[in-house]
Amino acid sequence: MNKKICFYVEGDLSIIDTVNTVTGLSFYQNETLRQIKKRYPKAELVPLDYAIHRIEEAAKERWTMLQPEEITEGEYLERLEVLPPEDFLRDDSGASFKMSEREYLDITTGFVAKDGKFYKMYVKSYTPHESMIKAVEHFINLSIAK
C-alpha cells in the first residue's frame, strides 16, 4: 500500500502540498523539493500521516499556551462588528463574545470587556462566559501581583 507523501515544514500548522504519485512533483504547482525549498528552506518530504500528527501537536502547543492579552477598545469593537459575534453575553461581571471563525479546529478568539478594559484570548468554541471572565480576572490579579 502506497503511503501519501507531502511537503512539510516541521512545526507549521499546515502542509505545503502533497506529492503527485505519478510525477513525484508537488500536486498543485508541479515543483520539486528543491524548488519548494526556495520558498520554504526547511521543507521536507514526509509521510502525510506524520505531518498531520505533527500539525496537531503544534496546534495543541500553540493554542494552549496563550493567556488573556489586553487590547484597545477600538480592537474590541472592530472584532465585535466584523462578523456576527458568537455567544455575546453581558452581565454584572462583564461582557464576552467569541469570533464565529475558528483559528484551528474548535479554537477561536474570545473577547472580554471588564471594568473599562478589553482583552482577547484563544478559547475553545464552547468556553462559557463565566470561564472567560474568570480567566481575565486571574490575569488581572497576576498583573497586580507583579
PDB file of C-alpha atoms in Angstrom:
ATOM      1  CA  MET A   1       0.000   0.000   0.000  1.00  0.00           C
ATOM      2  CA  ASN A   2       1.375   3.413  -1.020  1.00  0.00           C
ATOM      3  CA  LYS A   3       1.528   5.983   1.758  1.00  0.00           C
ATOM      4  CA  LYS A   4       0.794   9.566   0.795  1.00  0.00           C
ATOM      5  CA  ILE A   5       3.799  11.875   0.967  1.00  0.00           C
ATOM      6  CA  CYS A   6       3.724  15.629   1.443  1.00  0.00           C
ATOM      7  CA  PHE A   7       5.949  18.691   1.621  1.00  0.00           C
ATOM      8  CA  TYR A   8       6.005  19.978   5.191  1.00  0.00           C
ATOM      9  CA  VAL A   9       7.952  22.355   7.448  1.00  0.00           C
ATOM     10  CA  GLU A  10       8.329  20.974  10.978  1.00  0.00           C
ATOM     11  CA  GLY A  11       6.264  22.996  13.466  1.00  0.00           C
ATOM     12  CA  ASP A  12       3.955  24.609  10.889  1.00  0.00           C
ATOM     13  CA  LEU A  13       0.186  24.318  11.190  1.00  0.00           C
ATOM     14  CA  SER A  14      -0.349  23.207   7.586  1.00  0.00           C
ATOM     15  CA  ILE A  15       1.351  21.235   4.858  1.00  0.00           C
ATOM     16  CA  ILE A  16       2.750  22.953   1.784  1.00  0.00           C
ATOM     17  CA  ASP A  17       1.447  20.428  -0.736  1.00  0.00           C
ATOM     18  CA  THR A  18       1.080  16.708  -1.359  1.00  0.00           C
ATOM     19  CA  VAL A  19       3.195  14.697  -3.787  1.00  0.00           C
ATOM     20  CA  ASN A  20       1.663  13.565  -7.061  1.00  0.00           C
ATOM     21  CA  THR A  21       2.316   9.797  -7.049  1.00  0.00           C
ATOM     22  CA  VAL A  22       2.598   9.707 -10.844  1.00  0.00           C
ATOM     23  CA  THR A  23       5.071  12.584 -11.360  1.00  0.00           C
ATOM     24  CA  GLY A  24       6.753  12.767  -7.949  1.00  0.00           C
ATOM     25  CA  LEU A  25       6.249  16.546  -8.044  1.00  0.00           C
ATOM     26  CA  SER A  26       4.086  18.757  -5.881  1.00  0.00           C
ATOM     27  CA  PHE A  27       0.431  18.253  -6.736  1.00  0.00           C
ATOM     28  CA  TYR A  28      -0.641  21.867  -7.344  1.00  0.00           C
ATOM     29  CA  GLN A  29       2.490  23.604  -8.631  1.00  0.00           C
ATOM     30  CA  ASN A  30       4.363  20.651 -10.181  1.00  0.00           C
ATOM     31  CA  GLU A  31       7.511  21.548  -8.260  1.00  0.00           C
ATOM     32  CA  THR A  32      10.440  19.540  -6.964  1.00  0.00           C
ATOM     33  CA  LEU A  33      11.579  19.674  -3.351  1.00  0.00           C
ATOM     34  CA  ARG A  34      14.474  21.889  -4.466  1.00  0.00           C
ATOM     35  CA  GLN A  35      12.035  24.408  -5.996  1.00  0.00           C
ATOM     36  CA  ILE A  36       9.816  24.368  -2.914  1.00  0.00           C
ATOM     37  CA  LYS A  37      12.864  24.928  -0.679  1.00  0.00           C
ATOM     38  CA  LYS A  38      13.413  28.280  -2.416  1.00  0.00           C
ATOM     39  CA  ARG A  39      10.208  29.481  -0.712  1.00  0.00           C
ATOM     40  CA  TYR A  40      10.319  27.183   2.317  1.00  0.00           C
ATOM     41  CA  PRO A  41      14.001  26.488   3.121  1.00  0.00           C
ATOM     42  CA  LYS A  42      13.125  23.993   5.879  1.00  0.00           C
ATOM     43  CA  ALA A  43      10.653  21.990   3.783  1.00  0.00           C
ATOM     44  CA  GLU A  44      10.939  18.208   3.870  1.00  0.00           C
ATOM     45  CA  LEU A  45       9.252  15.259   2.220  1.00  0.00           C
ATOM     46  CA  VAL A  46       7.416  13.317   4.931  1.00  0.00           C
ATOM     47  CA  PRO A  47       4.533  10.846   5.161  1.00  0.00           C
ATOM     48  CA  LEU A  48       1.228  12.716   5.280  1.00  0.00           C
ATOM     49  CA  ASP A  49       0.198  10.847   8.455  1.00  0.00           C
ATOM     50  CA  TYR A  50       3.348  12.100  10.180  1.00  0.00           C
ATOM     51  CA  ALA A  51       2.691  15.705   9.080  1.00  0.00           C
ATOM     52  CA  ILE A  52      -0.906  15.555  10.334  1.00  0.00           C
ATOM     53  CA  HIS A  53       0.275  14.253  13.708  1.00  0.00           C
ATOM     54  CA  ARG A  54       2.921  16.998  13.980  1.00  0.00           C
ATOM     55  CA  ILE A  55       0.373  19.678  12.973  1.00  0.00           C
ATOM     56  CA  GLU A  56      -1.985  18.500  15.715  1.00  0.00           C
ATOM     57  CA  GLU A  57       0.857  18.594  18.272  1.00  0.00           C
ATOM     58  CA  ALA A  58       1.993  22.067  17.157  1.00  0.00           C
ATOM     59  CA  ALA A  59      -1.592  23.332  17.349  1.00  0.00           C
ATOM     60  CA  LYS A  60      -2.060  21.996  20.888  1.00  0.00           C
ATOM     61  CA  GLU A  61       1.130  23.710  21.994  1.00  0.00           C
ATOM     62  CA  ARG A  62       0.324  26.976  20.247  1.00  0.00           C
ATOM     63  CA  TRP A  63      -3.262  27.326  21.396  1.00  0.00           C
ATOM     64  CA  THR A  64      -2.929  26.098  24.974  1.00  0.00           C
ATOM     65  CA  MET A  65      -0.014  28.357  25.893  1.00  0.00           C
ATOM     66  CA  LEU A  66      -1.810  31.653  25.323  1.00  0.00           C
ATOM     67  CA  GLN A  67      -3.104  33.871  28.130  1.00  0.00           C
ATOM     68  CA  PRO A  68      -5.509  36.827  28.007  1.00  0.00           C
ATOM     69  CA  GLU A  69      -3.935  39.883  26.430  1.00  0.00           C
ATOM     70  CA  GLU A  70      -5.113  43.445  26.991  1.00  0.00           C
ATOM     71  CA  ILE A  71      -6.255  45.209  23.809  1.00  0.00           C
ATOM     72  CA  THR A  72      -7.710  48.614  22.991  1.00  0.00           C
ATOM     73  CA  GLU A  73     -11.404  49.408  22.983  1.00  0.00           C
ATOM     74  CA  GLY A  74     -11.086  50.021  19.236  1.00  0.00           C
ATOM     75  CA  GLU A  75      -9.740  46.498  18.645  1.00  0.00           C
ATOM     76  CA  TYR A  76     -12.541  45.047  20.759  1.00  0.00           C
ATOM     77  CA  LEU A  77     -15.251  46.984  18.886  1.00  0.00           C
ATOM     78  CA  GLU A  78     -13.728  46.157  15.497  1.00  0.00           C
ATOM     79  CA  ARG A  79     -13.907  42.432  16.252  1.00  0.00           C
ATOM     80  CA  LEU A  80     -17.412  42.781  17.635  1.00  0.00           C
ATOM     81  CA  GLU A  81     -18.573  44.406  14.384  1.00  0.00           C
ATOM     82  CA  VAL A  82     -16.646  42.338  11.791  1.00  0.00           C
ATOM     83  CA  LEU A  83     -18.811  39.222  11.856  1.00  0.00           C
ATOM     84  CA  PRO A  84     -21.835  38.311  13.898  1.00  0.00           C
ATOM     85  CA  PRO A  85     -20.387  37.528  17.339  1.00  0.00           C
ATOM     86  CA  GLU A  86     -20.907  34.103  18.811  1.00  0.00           C
ATOM     87  CA  ASP A  87     -22.304  33.784  22.346  1.00  0.00           C
ATOM     88  CA  PHE A  88     -22.337  37.507  23.128  1.00  0.00           C
ATOM     89  CA  LEU A  89     -23.262  37.932  26.781  1.00  0.00           C
ATOM     90  CA  ARG A  90     -23.202  40.904  29.138  1.00  0.00           C
ATOM     91  CA  ASP A  91     -23.876  40.743  32.870  1.00  0.00           C
ATOM     92  CA  ASP A  92     -22.603  42.393  36.061  1.00  0.00           C
ATOM     93  CA  SER A  93     -19.241  40.617  35.730  1.00  0.00           C
ATOM     94  CA  GLY A  94     -18.509  41.967  32.221  1.00  0.00           C
ATOM     95  CA  ALA A  95     -19.196  41.230  28.568  1.00  0.00           C
ATOM     96  CA  SER A  96     -17.821  38.462  26.384  1.00  0.00           C
ATOM     97  CA  PHE A  97     -18.147  37.049  22.913  1.00  0.00           C
ATOM     98  CA  LYS A  98     -16.298  34.715  20.592  1.00  0.00           C
ATOM     99  CA  MET A  99     -15.440  35.032  16.920  1.00  0.00           C
ATOM    100  CA  SER A 100     -17.585  32.813  14.726  1.00  0.00           C
ATOM    101  CA  GLU A 101     -14.486  31.933  12.661  1.00  0.00           C
ATOM    102  CA  ARG A 102     -12.165  29.263  14.026  1.00  0.00           C
ATOM    103  CA  GLU A 103      -8.406  29.622  14.337  1.00  0.00           C
ATOM    104  CA  TYR A 104      -7.903  25.865  14.340  1.00  0.00           C
ATOM    105  CA  LEU A 105     -10.443  23.069  14.766  1.00  0.00           C
ATOM    106  CA  ASP A 106     -12.542  24.175  17.779  1.00  0.00           C
ATOM    107  CA  ILE A 107     -10.236  27.043  18.829  1.00  0.00           C
ATOM    108  CA  THR A 108     -11.455  30.605  18.324  1.00  0.00           C
ATOM    109  CA  THR A 109     -10.640  34.058  19.647  1.00  0.00           C
ATOM    110  CA  GLY A 110     -12.607  35.166  22.690  1.00  0.00           C
ATOM    111  CA  PHE A 111     -13.037  38.778  23.768  1.00  0.00           C
ATOM    112  CA  VAL A 112     -13.878  40.194  27.184  1.00  0.00           C
ATOM    113  CA  ALA A 113     -14.772  43.712  28.335  1.00  0.00           C
ATOM    114  CA  LYS A 114     -14.371  44.159  32.076  1.00  0.00           C
ATOM    115  CA  ASP A 115     -14.105  47.279  34.233  1.00  0.00           C
ATOM    116  CA  GLY A 116     -13.431  49.546  31.248  1.00  0.00           C
ATOM    117  CA  LYS A 117     -10.613  47.357  29.876  1.00  0.00           C
ATOM    118  CA  PHE A 118     -10.629  44.940  26.966  1.00  0.00           C
ATOM    119  CA  TYR A 119      -8.984  41.558  26.459  1.00  0.00           C
ATOM    120  CA  LYS A 120      -8.593  38.826  23.884  1.00  0.00           C
ATOM    121  CA  MET A 121      -7.633  35.185  24.331  1.00  0.00           C
ATOM    122  CA  TYR A 122      -7.786  31.895  22.474  1.00  0.00           C
ATOM    123  CA  VAL A 123     -10.549  29.647  23.776  1.00  0.00           C
ATOM    124  CA  LYS A 124     -12.438  26.516  22.826  1.00  0.00           C
ATOM    125  CA  SER A 125     -15.556  27.468  20.888  1.00  0.00           C
ATOM    126  CA  TYR A 126     -17.723  26.102  23.706  1.00  0.00           C
ATOM    127  CA  THR A 127     -15.959  28.005  26.541  1.00  0.00           C
ATOM    128  CA  PRO A 128     -18.675  29.646  28.673  1.00  0.00           C
ATOM    129  CA  HIS A 129     -18.842  33.343  29.521  1.00  0.00           C
ATOM    130  CA  GLU A 130     -18.066  32.664  33.188  1.00  0.00           C
ATOM    131  CA  SER A 131     -14.808  30.870  32.330  1.00  0.00           C
ATOM    132  CA  MET A 132     -13.659  33.697  30.070  1.00  0.00           C
ATOM    133  CA  ILE A 133     -14.402  36.265  32.792  1.00  0.00           C
ATOM    134  CA  LYS A 134     -12.520  34.153  35.376  1.00  0.00           C
ATOM    135  CA  ALA A 135      -9.504  33.864  33.054  1.00  0.00           C
ATOM    136  CA  VAL A 136      -9.386  37.661  32.723  1.00  0.00           C
ATOM    137  CA  GLU A 137      -9.805  38.141  36.484  1.00  0.00           C
ATOM    138  CA  HIS A 138      -6.914  35.729  37.076  1.00  0.00           C
ATOM    139  CA  PHE A 139      -4.811  37.617  34.511  1.00  0.00           C
ATOM    140  CA  ILE A 140      -5.611  40.943  36.230  1.00  0.00           C
ATOM    141  CA  ASN A 141      -4.707  39.513  39.656  1.00  0.00           C
ATOM    142  CA  LEU A 142      -1.388  38.190  38.314  1.00  0.00           C
ATOM    143  CA  SER A 143      -0.641  41.586  36.757  1.00  0.00           C
ATOM    144  CA  ILE A 144      -1.373  43.368  40.050  1.00  0.00           C
ATOM    145  CA  ALA A 145       0.854  40.933  41.969  1.00  0.00           C
ATOM    146  CA  LYS A 146       3.884  41.732  39.783  1.00  0.00           C
TER     147      LYS A 146
END
